[in-house]
Amino acid sequence: MNSCWVAHLLGSTQVSDSAGIKRRRNAPTVIIIEHSTLARTTVVKLLERELAGWNFIDLISTESLDRALGAEVRLIALDLAGRGVESASLRDDLAAIAARFPDAPITLLSSTDDAIIARQALKIGIRGFFSTSIPIDIALAGLRLVLAGGTFFPQLLGAVTNGSNGSHEHSPSRNEAEKSLDDRTQYLALADFTPREADVLAELQSGCSNKVIAGKLNLSGHTVKMHLQHIMRKLQAQNRTEVVARLIQRAAEGPDASPG
């Protein structure tokens, strides 16, 4: 589990294991399937803050899924655990989930950003890909997006390229990341964003503050703020988090989506 996610919870009260918590009758439920106790506890705590009044069932593996039968399951978060989408064990997990909760959207939790895996996951019906490098506010916006019926795949907007280094310059994943970045740039042009606004959006999606964006793009703080105002107006968004959520939703809808 990424240290930033864990640090976000410092000073808060400890979460009890969900097995010891009495479920609220008829409350919407989220299932978290994660082998690591620390990761499970961290995710549950974050969701408890975001979705007050919901039930949370955390499991070590899909072998314990029957514990959740009868619950009103609205979302299932499954740990990717370093597996590929074609992994037999992942396919078995997805089949076990589909057999019990066929209508519940499934999202994957990953310790790494990988545009190739994210794209493959999207093709097989996964509704979200959450890596621990995503800023907390963006992850929570993505959660809301999935619960509202959308999809959340920030890796497909080119964010994965931010973590690339020289040793992977010629690898297949690097080439895929570059193609993803090209696709994002093409989409932004169709969405009527200026090149500079596209640059600001890319940094915004990475969770950068206005000050950091200004430094990276060699702009004044006032200019960054002006670009953000233009972006919010074009997306009809009220704040930074909503900007990213709406941009991700539009990307999922495809380049034919209306920019207005």
mmCIF file of C-alpha atoms in Angstrom:
data_model
loop_
_atom_site.group_PDB
_atom_site.id
_atom_site.type_symbol
_atom_site.label_atom_id
_atom_site.label_comp_id
_atom_site.label_asym_id
_atom_site.label_seq_id
_atom_site.Cartn_x
_atom_site.Cartn_y
_atom_site.Cartn_z
ATOM 1 C CA MET A 1 0.000 0.000 0.000
ATOM 2 C CA ASN A 2 1.369 3.402 -1.007
ATOM 3 C CA SER A 3 2.739 5.388 1.950
ATOM 4 C CA CYS A 4 0.754 8.478 0.883
ATOM 5 C CA TRP A 5 -2.517 6.612 1.353
ATOM 6 C CA VAL A 6 -1.406 5.327 4.754
ATOM 7 C CA ALA A 7 -0.153 8.753 5.832
ATOM 8 C CA HIS A 8 -3.524 10.221 4.938
ATOM 9 C CA LEU A 9 -4.980 8.223 7.821
ATOM 10 C CA LEU A 10 -2.434 9.105 10.521
ATOM 11 C CA GLY A 11 -4.060 10.440 13.639
ATOM 12 C CA SER A 12 -7.391 8.773 12.897
ATOM 13 C CA THR A 13 -8.947 6.031 14.951
ATOM 14 C CA GLN A 14 -8.115 2.442 14.102
ATOM 15 C CA VAL A 15 -10.497 0.432 11.969
ATOM 16 C CA SER A 16 -11.861 -2.823 13.347
ATOM 17 C CA ASP A 17 -12.003 -5.820 11.064
ATOM 18 C CA SER A 18 -15.368 -5.902 9.329
ATOM 19 C CA ALA A 19 -16.009 -9.413 10.610
ATOM 20 C CA GLY A 20 -16.492 -7.885 14.042
ATOM 21 C CA ILE A 21 -18.790 -5.079 12.906
ATOM 22 C CA LYS A 22 -22.529 -5.552 12.885
ATOM 23 C CA ARG A 23 -23.895 -4.686 9.469
ATOM 24 C CA ARG A 24 -26.534 -2.017 9.033
ATOM 25 C CA ARG A 25 -29.728 -3.593 7.787
ATOM 26 C CA ASN A 26 -30.457 -2.928 4.093
ATOM 27 C CA ALA A 27 -27.532 -0.508 3.778
ATOM 28 C CA PRO A 28 -25.569 -0.409 0.500
ATOM 29 C CA THR A 29 -22.404 -2.476 0.726
ATOM 30 C CA VAL A 30 -18.868 -2.398 -0.656
ATOM 31 C CA ILE A 31 -16.711 -5.539 -0.677
ATOM 32 C CA ILE A 32 -12.926 -5.156 -0.506
ATOM 33 C CA ILE A 33 -10.910 -8.275 -1.407
ATOM 34 C CA GLU A 34 -7.276 -7.743 -0.459
ATOM 35 C CA HIS A 35 -4.742 -10.143 1.066
ATOM 36 C CA SER A 36 -2.788 -7.447 2.923
ATOM 37 C CA THR A 37 -4.329 -6.494 6.274
ATOM 38 C CA LEU A 38 -2.786 -3.005 6.146
ATOM 39 C CA ALA A 39 -4.079 -2.345 2.642
ATOM 40 C CA ARG A 40 -7.546 -3.645 3.509
ATOM 41 C CA THR A 41 -7.727 -1.528 6.661
ATOM 42 C CA THR A 42 -6.570 1.581 4.818
ATOM 43 C CA VAL A 43 -9.122 1.201 2.018
ATOM 44 C CA VAL A 44 -11.964 0.517 4.456
ATOM 45 C CA LYS A 45 -11.100 3.585 6.510
ATOM 46 C CA LEU A 46 -11.035 5.820 3.435
ATOM 47 C CA LEU A 47 -14.376 4.489 2.254
ATOM 48 C CA GLU A 48 -15.947 4.865 5.692
ATOM 49 C CA ARG A 49 -15.162 8.572 5.518
ATOM 50 C CA GLU A 50 -16.499 8.933 1.986
ATOM 51 C CA LEU A 51 -19.591 6.720 2.243
ATOM 52 C CA ALA A 52 -21.066 7.265 5.693
ATOM 53 C CA GLY A 53 -23.792 4.801 6.562
ATOM 54 C CA TRP A 54 -22.619 2.115 4.133
ATOM 55 C CA ASN A 55 -21.526 -1.399 5.035
ATOM 56 C CA PHE A 56 -17.984 -2.573 4.273
ATOM 57 C CA ILE A 57 -17.011 -6.219 4.078
ATOM 58 C CA ASP A 58 -13.279 -6.858 3.779
ATOM 59 C CA LEU A 59 -12.104 -10.283 2.715
ATOM 60 C CA ILE A 60 -8.718 -11.925 2.271
ATOM 61 C CA SER A 61 -9.808 -13.787 -0.858
ATOM 62 C CA THR A 62 -12.821 -14.664 -2.994
ATOM 63 C CA GLU A 63 -13.068 -17.956 -1.089
ATOM 64 C CA SER A 64 -14.888 -15.987 1.640
ATOM 65 C CA LEU A 65 -17.396 -14.314 -0.695
ATOM 66 C CA ASP A 66 -20.307 -16.272 0.717
ATOM 67 C CA ARG A 67 -20.026 -14.124 3.856
ATOM 68 C CA ALA A 68 -21.505 -11.271 1.821
ATOM 69 C CA LEU A 69 -24.465 -13.165 0.353
ATOM 70 C CA GLY A 70 -27.710 -11.336 1.012
ATOM 71 C CA ALA A 71 -26.036 -7.932 1.215
ATOM 72 C CA GLU A 72 -26.950 -5.087 -1.135
ATOM 73 C CA VAL A 73 -23.569 -5.025 -2.866
ATOM 74 C CA ARG A 74 -22.974 -1.854 -4.895
ATOM 75 C CA LEU A 75 -19.230 -2.218 -5.569
ATOM 76 C CA ILE A 76 -16.471 -4.833 -5.330
ATOM 77 C CA ALA A 77 -12.805 -3.821 -5.144
ATOM 78 C CA LEU A 78 -10.423 -6.676 -5.957
ATOM 79 C CA ASP A 79 -6.671 -6.634 -5.413
ATOM 80 C CA LEU A 80 -4.816 -7.251 -8.668
ATOM 81 C CA ALA A 81 -1.857 -8.570 -6.645
ATOM 82 C CA GLY A 82 0.613 -8.194 -9.491
ATOM 83 C CA ARG A 83 -1.379 -10.451 -11.817
ATOM 84 C CA GLY A 84 -2.059 -9.872 -15.480
ATOM 85 C CA VAL A 85 -5.582 -9.710 -16.851
ATOM 86 C CA GLU A 86 -5.053 -13.090 -18.535
ATOM 87 C CA SER A 87 -3.975 -14.675 -15.246
ATOM 88 C CA ALA A 88 -5.945 -17.838 -14.482
ATOM 89 C CA SER A 89 -6.236 -16.917 -10.803
ATOM 90 C CA LEU A 90 -7.632 -13.468 -11.638
ATOM 91 C CA ARG A 91 -10.111 -14.979 -14.071
ATOM 92 C CA ASP A 92 -11.168 -17.453 -11.369
ATOM 93 C CA ASP A 93 -11.678 -14.579 -8.920
ATOM 94 C CA LEU A 94 -13.767 -12.626 -11.426
ATOM 95 C CA ALA A 95 -15.853 -15.721 -12.195
ATOM 96 C CA ALA A 96 -16.484 -16.312 -8.481
ATOM 97 C CA ILE A 97 -17.617 -12.708 -8.065
ATOM 98 C CA ALA A 98 -19.852 -12.783 -11.142
ATOM 99 C CA ALA A 99 -21.515 -15.999 -9.969
ATOM 100 C CA ARG A 100 -22.582 -14.404 -6.681
ATOM 101 C CA PHE A 101 -22.966 -10.707 -7.514
ATOM 102 C CA PRO A 102 -23.548 -10.465 -11.287
ATOM 103 C CA ASP A 103 -24.807 -6.876 -11.165
ATOM 104 C CA ALA A 104 -22.095 -5.376 -8.946
ATOM 105 C CA PRO A 105 -19.418 -3.288 -10.710
ATOM 106 C CA ILE A 106 -15.891 -4.586 -10.172
ATOM 107 C CA THR A 107 -12.823 -2.389 -9.768
ATOM 108 C CA LEU A 108 -9.188 -3.450 -9.505
ATOM 109 C CA LEU A 109 -6.691 -2.260 -6.893
ATOM 110 C CA SER A 110 -3.103 -2.159 -8.128
ATOM 111 C CA SER A 111 0.279 -1.200 -6.674
ATOM 112 C CA THR A 112 1.461 0.002 -10.082
ATOM 113 C CA ASP A 113 0.229 2.096 -13.009
ATOM 114 C CA ASP A 114 0.019 0.076 -16.197
ATOM 115 C CA ALA A 115 -1.858 1.407 -19.219
ATOM 116 C CA ILE A 116 -1.741 -1.987 -20.956
ATOM 117 C CA ILE A 117 -3.383 -3.817 -18.050
ATOM 118 C CA ALA A 118 -5.870 -0.982 -17.572
ATOM 119 C CA ARG A 119 -6.910 -1.165 -21.218
ATOM 120 C CA GLN A 120 -7.260 -4.962 -21.057
ATOM 121 C CA ALA A 121 -9.308 -4.660 -17.859
ATOM 122 C CA LEU A 122 -11.639 -2.166 -19.514
ATOM 123 C CA LYS A 123 -12.211 -4.574 -22.409
ATOM 124 C CA ILE A 124 -13.351 -7.401 -20.121
ATOM 125 C CA GLY A 125 -15.827 -5.228 -18.255
ATOM 126 C CA ILE A 126 -13.857 -3.980 -15.244
ATOM 127 C CA ARG A 127 -15.292 -0.612 -14.225
ATOM 128 C CA GLY A 128 -12.301 0.996 -12.515
ATOM 129 C CA PHE A 129 -8.526 0.718 -12.113
ATOM 130 C CA PHE A 130 -7.213 2.287 -8.904
ATOM 131 C CA SER A 131 -3.459 2.384 -8.400
ATOM 132 C CA THR A 132 -2.002 3.520 -5.075
ATOM 133 C CA SER A 133 -0.121 6.328 -6.853
ATOM 134 C CA ILE A 134 -3.411 8.164 -7.498
ATOM 135 C CA PRO A 135 -3.988 11.106 -5.124
ATOM 136 C CA ILE A 136 -6.668 10.404 -2.529
ATOM 137 C CA ASP A 137 -9.098 13.072 -3.759
ATOM 138 C CA ILE A 138 -8.865 11.774 -7.332
ATOM 139 C CA ALA A 139 -9.385 8.173 -6.204
ATOM 140 C CA LEU A 140 -12.491 9.169 -4.248
ATOM 141 C CA ALA A 141 -13.818 11.109 -7.243
ATOM 142 C CA GLY A 142 -13.246 7.986 -9.328
ATOM 143 C CA LEU A 143 -15.131 5.927 -6.768
ATOM 144 C CA ARG A 144 -18.124 8.234 -7.034
ATOM 145 C CA LEU A 145 -17.906 8.013 -10.810
ATOM 146 C CA VAL A 146 -18.072 4.204 -10.779
ATOM 147 C CA LEU A 147 -20.962 4.198 -8.294
ATOM 148 C CA ALA A 148 -22.802 6.609 -10.606
ATOM 149 C CA GLY A 149 -22.464 4.147 -13.490
ATOM 150 C CA GLY A 150 -19.271 5.494 -15.089
ATOM 151 C CA THR A 151 -15.775 4.056 -15.498
ATOM 152 C CA PHE A 152 -12.492 5.187 -13.952
ATOM 153 C CA PHE A 153 -9.260 4.517 -15.857
ATOM 154 C CA PRO A 154 -6.871 7.480 -15.376
ATOM 155 C CA GLN A 155 -3.999 5.404 -16.800
ATOM 156 C CA LEU A 156 -5.685 5.620 -20.203
ATOM 157 C CA LEU A 157 -5.344 9.407 -20.115
ATOM 158 C CA GLY A 158 -1.550 9.156 -20.074
ATOM 159 C CA ALA A 159 -0.943 9.575 -16.327
ATOM 160 C CA VAL A 160 1.210 6.446 -16.391
ATOM 161 C CA THR A 161 3.869 8.305 -18.351
ATOM 162 C CA ASN A 162 4.596 10.531 -15.355
ATOM 163 C CA GLY A 163 6.357 7.644 -13.627
ATOM 164 C CA SER A 164 8.369 6.402 -16.601
ATOM 165 C CA ASN A 165 12.155 6.380 -16.492
ATOM 166 C CA GLY A 166 14.957 5.941 -18.942
ATOM 167 C CA SER A 167 15.488 2.239 -18.237
ATOM 168 C CA HIS A 168 12.072 1.475 -19.747
ATOM 169 C CA GLU A 169 12.329 3.841 -22.666
ATOM 170 C CA HIS A 170 12.144 1.133 -25.333
ATOM 171 C CA SER A 171 9.951 -1.397 -23.505
ATOM 172 C CA PRO A 172 6.479 -2.384 -24.779
ATOM 173 C CA SER A 173 4.843 -0.733 -21.749
ATOM 174 C CA ARG A 174 6.666 2.514 -22.529
ATOM 175 C CA ASN A 175 5.462 2.431 -26.140
ATOM 176 C CA GLU A 176 1.917 1.760 -24.955
ATOM 177 C CA ALA A 177 2.176 4.659 -22.506
ATOM 178 C CA GLU A 178 3.344 6.979 -25.270
ATOM 179 C CA LYS A 179 0.424 5.880 -27.457
ATOM 180 C CA SER A 180 -1.931 6.519 -24.529
ATOM 181 C CA LEU A 181 -0.488 10.007 -24.185
ATOM 182 C CA ASP A 182 -1.007 10.611 -27.911
ATOM 183 C CA ASP A 183 -4.616 9.422 -27.617
ATOM 184 C CA ARG A 184 -5.180 11.766 -24.678
ATOM 185 C CA THR A 185 -3.688 14.716 -26.539
ATOM 186 C CA GLN A 186 -5.906 14.001 -29.542
ATOM 187 C CA TYR A 187 -8.953 13.765 -27.292
ATOM 188 C CA LEU A 188 -8.140 17.044 -25.546
ATOM 189 C CA ALA A 189 -7.879 18.779 -28.918
ATOM 190 C CA LEU A 190 -11.319 17.463 -29.867
ATOM 191 C CA ALA A 191 -12.649 18.644 -26.519
ATOM 192 C CA ASP A 192 -11.668 22.216 -27.405
ATOM 193 C CA PHE A 193 -8.836 22.606 -24.890
ATOM 194 C CA THR A 194 -5.861 24.714 -25.891
ATOM 195 C CA PRO A 195 -2.423 23.026 -25.793
ATOM 196 C CA ARG A 196 -1.576 24.965 -22.611
ATOM 197 C CA GLU A 197 -4.839 23.932 -20.996
ATOM 198 C CA ALA A 198 -4.024 20.334 -21.918
ATOM 199 C CA ASP A 199 -0.662 20.712 -20.154
ATOM 200 C CA VAL A 200 -2.362 22.091 -17.039
ATOM 201 C CA LEU A 201 -4.919 19.266 -17.127
ATOM 202 C CA ALA A 202 -2.171 16.631 -17.294
ATOM 203 C CA GLU A 203 -0.491 18.083 -14.195
ATOM 204 C CA LEU A 204 -3.824 18.523 -12.441
ATOM 205 C CA GLN A 205 -4.665 14.868 -12.992
ATOM 206 C CA SER A 206 -1.384 13.950 -11.295
ATOM 207 C CA GLY A 207 -2.577 15.770 -8.175
ATOM 208 C CA CYS A 208 -0.250 18.787 -8.459
ATOM 209 C CA SER A 209 -1.083 22.028 -6.686
ATOM 210 C CA ASN A 210 -1.327 25.312 -8.595
ATOM 211 C CA LYS A 211 2.116 26.287 -7.315
ATOM 212 C CA VAL A 212 3.696 23.043 -8.526
ATOM 213 C CA ILE A 213 1.930 23.310 -11.886
ATOM 214 C CA ALA A 214 3.232 26.865 -12.280
ATOM 215 C CA GLY A 215 6.784 25.720 -11.579
ATOM 216 C CA LYS A 216 6.649 22.757 -13.956
ATOM 217 C CA LEU A 217 5.137 24.740 -16.811
ATOM 218 C CA ASN A 218 7.101 27.940 -16.146
ATOM 219 C CA LEU A 219 3.905 29.950 -15.641
ATOM 220 C CA SER A 220 2.793 32.444 -13.039
ATOM 221 C CA GLY A 221 0.317 31.358 -10.390
ATOM 222 C CA HIS A 222 -2.192 33.825 -11.819
ATOM 223 C CA THR A 223 -1.888 32.275 -15.301
ATOM 224 C CA VAL A 224 -2.403 28.752 -13.942
ATOM 225 C CA LYS A 225 -5.495 29.937 -12.074
ATOM 226 C CA MET A 226 -6.811 31.536 -15.265
ATOM 227 C CA HIS A 227 -6.299 28.306 -17.235
ATOM 228 C CA LEU A 228 -8.096 26.343 -14.525
ATOM 229 C CA GLN A 229 -11.033 28.736 -14.652
ATOM 230 C CA HIS A 230 -11.268 28.256 -18.423
ATOM 231 C CA ILE A 231 -11.061 24.478 -18.022
ATOM 232 C CA MET A 232 -13.776 24.419 -15.360
ATOM 233 C CA ARG A 233 -16.033 26.534 -17.534
ATOM 234 C CA LYS A 234 -15.577 24.219 -20.534
ATOM 235 C CA LEU A 235 -16.246 21.146 -18.410
ATOM 236 C CA GLN A 236 -19.006 22.821 -16.401
ATOM 237 C CA ALA A 237 -17.159 21.788 -13.237
ATOM 238 C CA GLN A 238 -17.129 23.519 -9.867
ATOM 239 C CA ASN A 239 -13.733 22.417 -8.526
ATOM 240 C CA ARG A 240 -10.493 20.561 -9.329
ATOM 241 C CA THR A 241 -11.775 17.134 -8.313
ATOM 242 C CA GLU A 242 -14.862 17.493 -10.481
ATOM 243 C CA VAL A 243 -12.662 18.538 -13.409
ATOM 244 C CA VAL A 244 -10.716 15.268 -13.264
ATOM 245 C CA ALA A 245 -13.830 13.145 -12.745
ATOM 246 C CA ARG A 246 -15.591 14.692 -15.733
ATOM 247 C CA LEU A 247 -12.518 14.447 -17.944
ATOM 248 C CA ILE A 248 -12.130 10.758 -17.111
ATOM 249 C CA GLN A 249 -15.813 10.181 -17.796
ATOM 250 C CA ARG A 250 -15.565 11.865 -21.193
ATOM 251 C CA ALA A 251 -12.497 9.861 -22.097
ATOM 252 C CA ALA A 252 -14.379 6.672 -21.234
ATOM 253 C CA GLU A 253 -17.255 7.782 -23.463
ATOM 254 C CA GLY A 254 -14.828 8.182 -26.358
ATOM 255 C CA PRO A 255 -13.686 10.983 -28.683
ATOM 256 C CA ASP A 256 -17.180 11.439 -30.095
ATOM 257 C CA ALA A 257 -18.439 12.749 -26.757
ATOM 258 C CA SER A 258 -19.631 16.336 -26.919
ATOM 259 C CA PRO A 259 -17.263 18.862 -25.277
ATOM 260 C CA GLY A 260 -20.172 21.065 -24.269
#
